[in-house]
mmCIF file of C-alpha atoms in Angstrom:
data_model
loop_
_atom_site.group_PDB
_atom_site.id
_atom_site.type_symbol
_atom_site.label_atom_id
_atom_site.label_comp_id
_atom_site.label_asym_id
_atom_site.label_seq_id
_atom_site.Cartn_x
_atom_site.Cartn_y
_atom_site.Cartn_z
ATOM 1 C CA LEU A 1 0.040 -0.329 0.253
ATOM 2 C CA ASP A 2 2.891 2.397 0.087
ATOM 3 C CA VAL A 3 0.750 3.921 3.316
ATOM 4 C CA GLY A 4 1.714 3.833 6.856
ATOM 5 C CA THR A 5 2.191 1.820 9.371
ATOM 6 C CA GLU A 6 0.138 5.406 11.840
ATOM 7 C CA ALA A 7 -2.201 6.506 7.745
ATOM 8 C CA LEU A 8 -3.697 3.126 7.676
ATOM 9 C CA GLN A 9 -4.512 2.881 11.860
ATOM 10 C CA ARG A 10 -6.391 5.897 11.132
ATOM 11 C CA GLY A 11 -7.581 5.308 8.533
ATOM 12 C CA VAL A 12 -8.729 1.890 9.761
ATOM 13 C CA ASP A 13 -10.033 3.232 12.729
ATOM 14 C CA GLY A 14 -11.787 6.468 10.931
ATOM 15 C CA LEU A 15 -14.017 4.103 8.463
ATOM 16 C CA SER A 16 -15.222 2.021 11.340
ATOM 17 C CA TYR A 17 -16.186 5.064 13.375
ATOM 18 C CA LEU A 18 -17.958 6.037 10.047
ATOM 19 C CA LEU A 19 -19.883 2.888 9.881
ATOM 20 C CA ALA A 20 -19.756 1.445 13.714
ATOM 21 C CA GLU A 21 -22.309 5.783 13.782
ATOM 22 C CA SER A 22 -24.042 4.752 10.932
ATOM 23 C CA SER A 23 -25.373 1.730 11.853
ATOM 24 C CA LYS A 24 -26.497 3.416 15.298
ATOM 25 C CA LEU A 25 -28.758 6.201 13.952
ATOM 26 C CA MET A 26 -29.948 3.947 10.801
ATOM 27 C CA ILE A 27 -29.221 6.669 8.520
ATOM 28 C CA SER A 28 -30.507 7.008 4.890
ATOM 29 C CA GLU A 29 -29.052 6.191 2.549
ATOM 30 C CA THR A 30 -28.582 9.695 0.857
ATOM 31 C CA ASP A 31 -27.882 11.145 4.614
ATOM 32 C CA PHE A 32 -24.799 8.471 4.142
ATOM 33 C CA GLN A 33 -23.401 9.457 0.866
ATOM 34 C CA ASP A 34 -24.235 12.920 1.805
ATOM 35 C CA SER A 35 -21.571 11.908 4.834
ATOM 36 C CA VAL A 36 -19.515 10.153 2.253
ATOM 37 C CA HIS A 37 -19.469 13.144 0.209
ATOM 38 C CA VAL A 38 -17.861 15.384 2.409
ATOM 39 C CA LEU A 39 -14.937 12.968 2.884
ATOM 40 C CA GLY A 40 -13.493 13.866 -1.012
ATOM 41 C CA PHE A 41 -13.408 11.104 -2.157
ATOM 42 C CA SER A 42 -13.681 9.113 -5.789
ATOM 43 C CA ASP A 43 -17.940 8.283 -6.919
ATOM 44 C CA GLU A 44 -16.412 4.771 -7.293
ATOM 45 C CA LEU A 45 -15.102 4.990 -3.732
ATOM 46 C CA ASN A 46 -18.542 6.274 -2.947
ATOM 47 C CA LYS A 47 -20.830 3.396 -3.885
ATOM 48 C CA LEU A 48 -18.539 0.509 -2.581
ATOM 49 C CA LEU A 49 -19.162 2.073 0.732
ATOM 50 C CA LEU A 50 -21.811 2.996 0.733
ATOM 51 C CA GLN A 51 -22.720 -1.067 -0.164
ATOM 52 C CA LEU A 52 -20.645 -1.997 2.690
ATOM 53 C CA TYR A 53 -22.764 0.263 4.421
ATOM 54 C CA LEU A 54 -26.089 -1.175 3.480
ATOM 55 C CA ASP A 55 -24.867 -5.334 3.514
ATOM 56 C CA ASN A 56 -23.440 -4.740 7.120
ATOM 57 C CA ARG A 57 -25.605 -1.969 9.530
ATOM 58 C CA LYS A 58 -27.724 -4.866 10.631
ATOM 59 C CA GLU A 59 -25.092 -6.924 12.100
ATOM 60 C CA ILE A 60 -23.340 -4.403 13.085
ATOM 61 C CA ARG A 61 -25.710 -3.230 15.273
ATOM 62 C CA SER A 62 -26.121 -6.317 16.284
ATOM 63 C CA VAL A 63 -22.138 -6.736 17.652
ATOM 64 C CA LEU A 64 -22.881 -2.686 19.227
ATOM 65 C CA SER A 65 -26.078 -4.139 20.878
ATOM 66 C CA GLU A 66 -24.112 -6.862 23.028
ATOM 67 C CA LEU A 67 -21.526 -4.966 23.503
ATOM 68 C CA ALA A 68 -23.491 -1.720 25.565
ATOM 69 C CA PRO A 69 -24.446 -2.160 29.591
ATOM 70 C CA LYS A 70 -26.641 -4.304 30.170
ATOM 71 C CA LEU A 71 -28.093 -2.181 33.748
ATOM 72 C CA PRO A 72 -29.810 -4.430 36.047
ATOM 73 C CA SER A 73 -33.813 -2.971 35.802
ATOM 74 C CA TYR A 74 -36.963 -2.104 38.666
ATOM 75 C CA HIS A 75 -38.544 -4.768 39.792
ATOM 76 C CA ASN A 76 -40.454 -4.185 43.183
ATOM 77 C CA LEU A 77 -39.988 -1.882 46.462
ATOM 78 C CA GLU A 78 -40.499 -2.262 49.418
ATOM 79 C CA TRP A 79 -40.295 0.508 52.281
ATOM 80 C CA ARG A 80 -40.642 1.406 56.015
ATOM 81 C CA LEU A 81 -40.277 4.229 58.740
ATOM 82 C CA ASP A 82 -38.513 3.723 61.018
ATOM 83 C CA VAL A 83 -39.402 6.907 64.352
ATOM 84 C CA GLN A 84 -36.521 6.825 67.280
ATOM 85 C CA LEU A 85 -39.131 8.264 70.063
ATOM 86 C CA ALA A 86 -36.394 8.028 72.596
ATOM 87 C CA SER A 87 -32.553 6.962 74.046
ATOM 88 C CA ARG A 88 -30.955 6.574 76.866
ATOM 89 C CA SER A 89 -30.015 9.660 76.526
ATOM 90 C CA LEU A 90 -32.363 11.877 75.407
ATOM 91 C CA ARG A 91 -35.072 10.668 76.963
ATOM 92 C CA GLN A 92 -38.012 13.484 73.956
ATOM 93 C CA GLN A 93 -36.426 12.819 70.840
ATOM 94 C CA ILE A 94 -37.699 11.993 66.785
ATOM 95 C CA LYS A 95 -35.463 10.187 65.093
ATOM 96 C CA PRO A 96 -36.830 9.142 61.786
ATOM 97 C CA PHE A 97 -35.742 6.890 59.136
ATOM 98 C CA VAL A 98 -36.923 5.897 56.108
ATOM 99 C CA THR A 99 -35.164 1.423 54.556
ATOM 100 C CA LEU A 100 -36.284 1.493 51.587
ATOM 101 C CA LYS A 101 -35.619 -2.318 50.189
ATOM 102 C CA LEU A 102 -34.519 -1.806 45.601
ATOM 103 C CA HIS A 103 -35.703 -5.233 44.181
ATOM 104 C CA LEU A 104 -33.933 -5.095 40.561
ATOM 105 C CA SER A 105 -33.531 -8.439 37.635
ATOM 106 C CA ASP A 106 -30.836 -8.658 35.885
ATOM 107 C CA ASN A 107 -30.555 -11.365 32.468
ATOM 108 C CA GLY A 108 -33.688 -13.842 35.412
ATOM 109 C CA ASP A 109 -30.833 -12.630 38.878
ATOM 110 C CA GLN A 110 -32.967 -11.344 41.217
ATOM 111 C CA THR A 111 -30.621 -8.923 43.772
ATOM 112 C CA ALA A 112 -32.014 -6.903 46.720
ATOM 113 C CA GLN A 113 -30.047 -2.840 47.951
ATOM 114 C CA VAL A 114 -31.037 -2.335 50.746
ATOM 115 C CA LEU A 115 -31.086 1.939 51.603
ATOM 116 C CA GLN A 116 -32.049 3.402 55.046
ATOM 117 C CA THR A 117 -32.109 7.642 54.825
ATOM 118 C CA ASP A 118 -33.901 10.272 56.512
ATOM 119 C CA PRO A 119 -37.280 11.823 54.965
ATOM 120 C CA SER A 120 -35.422 15.631 54.121
ATOM 121 C CA THR A 121 -32.804 13.420 52.157
ATOM 122 C CA LEU A 122 -35.812 11.408 50.534
ATOM 123 C CA LEU A 123 -37.790 14.884 49.293
ATOM 124 C CA HIS A 124 -34.776 15.593 48.357
ATOM 125 C CA LEU A 125 -34.123 12.270 45.850
ATOM 126 C CA ILE A 126 -37.496 12.807 44.810
ATOM 127 C CA GLN A 127 -37.143 16.170 43.714
ATOM 128 C CA GLN A 128 -34.420 15.880 41.701
ATOM 129 C CA LEU A 129 -35.915 12.630 40.654
ATOM 130 C CA GLU A 130 -38.303 14.147 39.454
ATOM 131 C CA GLN A 131 -36.256 17.350 37.469
ATOM 132 C CA ALA A 132 -34.846 14.280 35.136
ATOM 133 C CA LEU A 133 -38.502 12.991 33.832
ATOM 134 C CA GLY A 134 -38.598 17.056 33.694
ATOM 135 C CA GLU A 135 -36.100 17.455 31.963
ATOM 136 C CA MET A 136 -36.157 14.056 29.471
ATOM 137 C CA LYS A 137 -40.123 15.887 27.811
ATOM 138 C CA SER A 138 -37.771 18.597 26.583
ATOM 139 C CA ASN A 139 -37.343 19.925 22.354
ATOM 140 C CA HIS A 140 -33.400 18.954 22.998
ATOM 141 C CA CYS A 141 -33.786 15.973 25.204
ATOM 142 C CA ARG A 142 -36.629 14.412 22.820
ATOM 143 C CA ARG A 143 -33.753 14.886 20.192
ATOM 144 C CA ILE A 144 -30.874 13.502 21.532
ATOM 145 C CA VAL A 145 -32.451 10.322 22.779
ATOM 146 C CA ARG A 146 -34.355 9.509 19.468
ATOM 147 C CA ASN A 147 -30.591 9.871 17.414
ATOM 148 C CA MET A 148 -30.053 7.359 20.429
ATOM 149 C CA LYS A 149 -32.287 4.461 19.030
#
């Protein structure tokens, strides 16, 4: 090829990145051609790259889905409210605790995580999660999620 190893490595990396991102986004033929046309290749090479993309995009998507991290999913939640009314040193105190048992499913395996917090921290956590859910309804986040699929 009369090309240095570094240039060849960059070319392979660039080609694999182009095919992986195109397959991940499932872009159309015209979008792929527009993306490759900007690179300045000949028409024959552009057609070869398009055919390579069309022939292998399903296989690339399956490989990418296998490489994606498998995160545990929510299965069930149990909770309990405990209140400490007194101790040896303090006769009149009210110290509430919320105990949560979070059941998770991970590829058929059931696991449980026990968490304990005070009500004010739990309220703050709820507010943060509601804020995150509200942000997911924004147009910007919808566009990002749509492009990730």
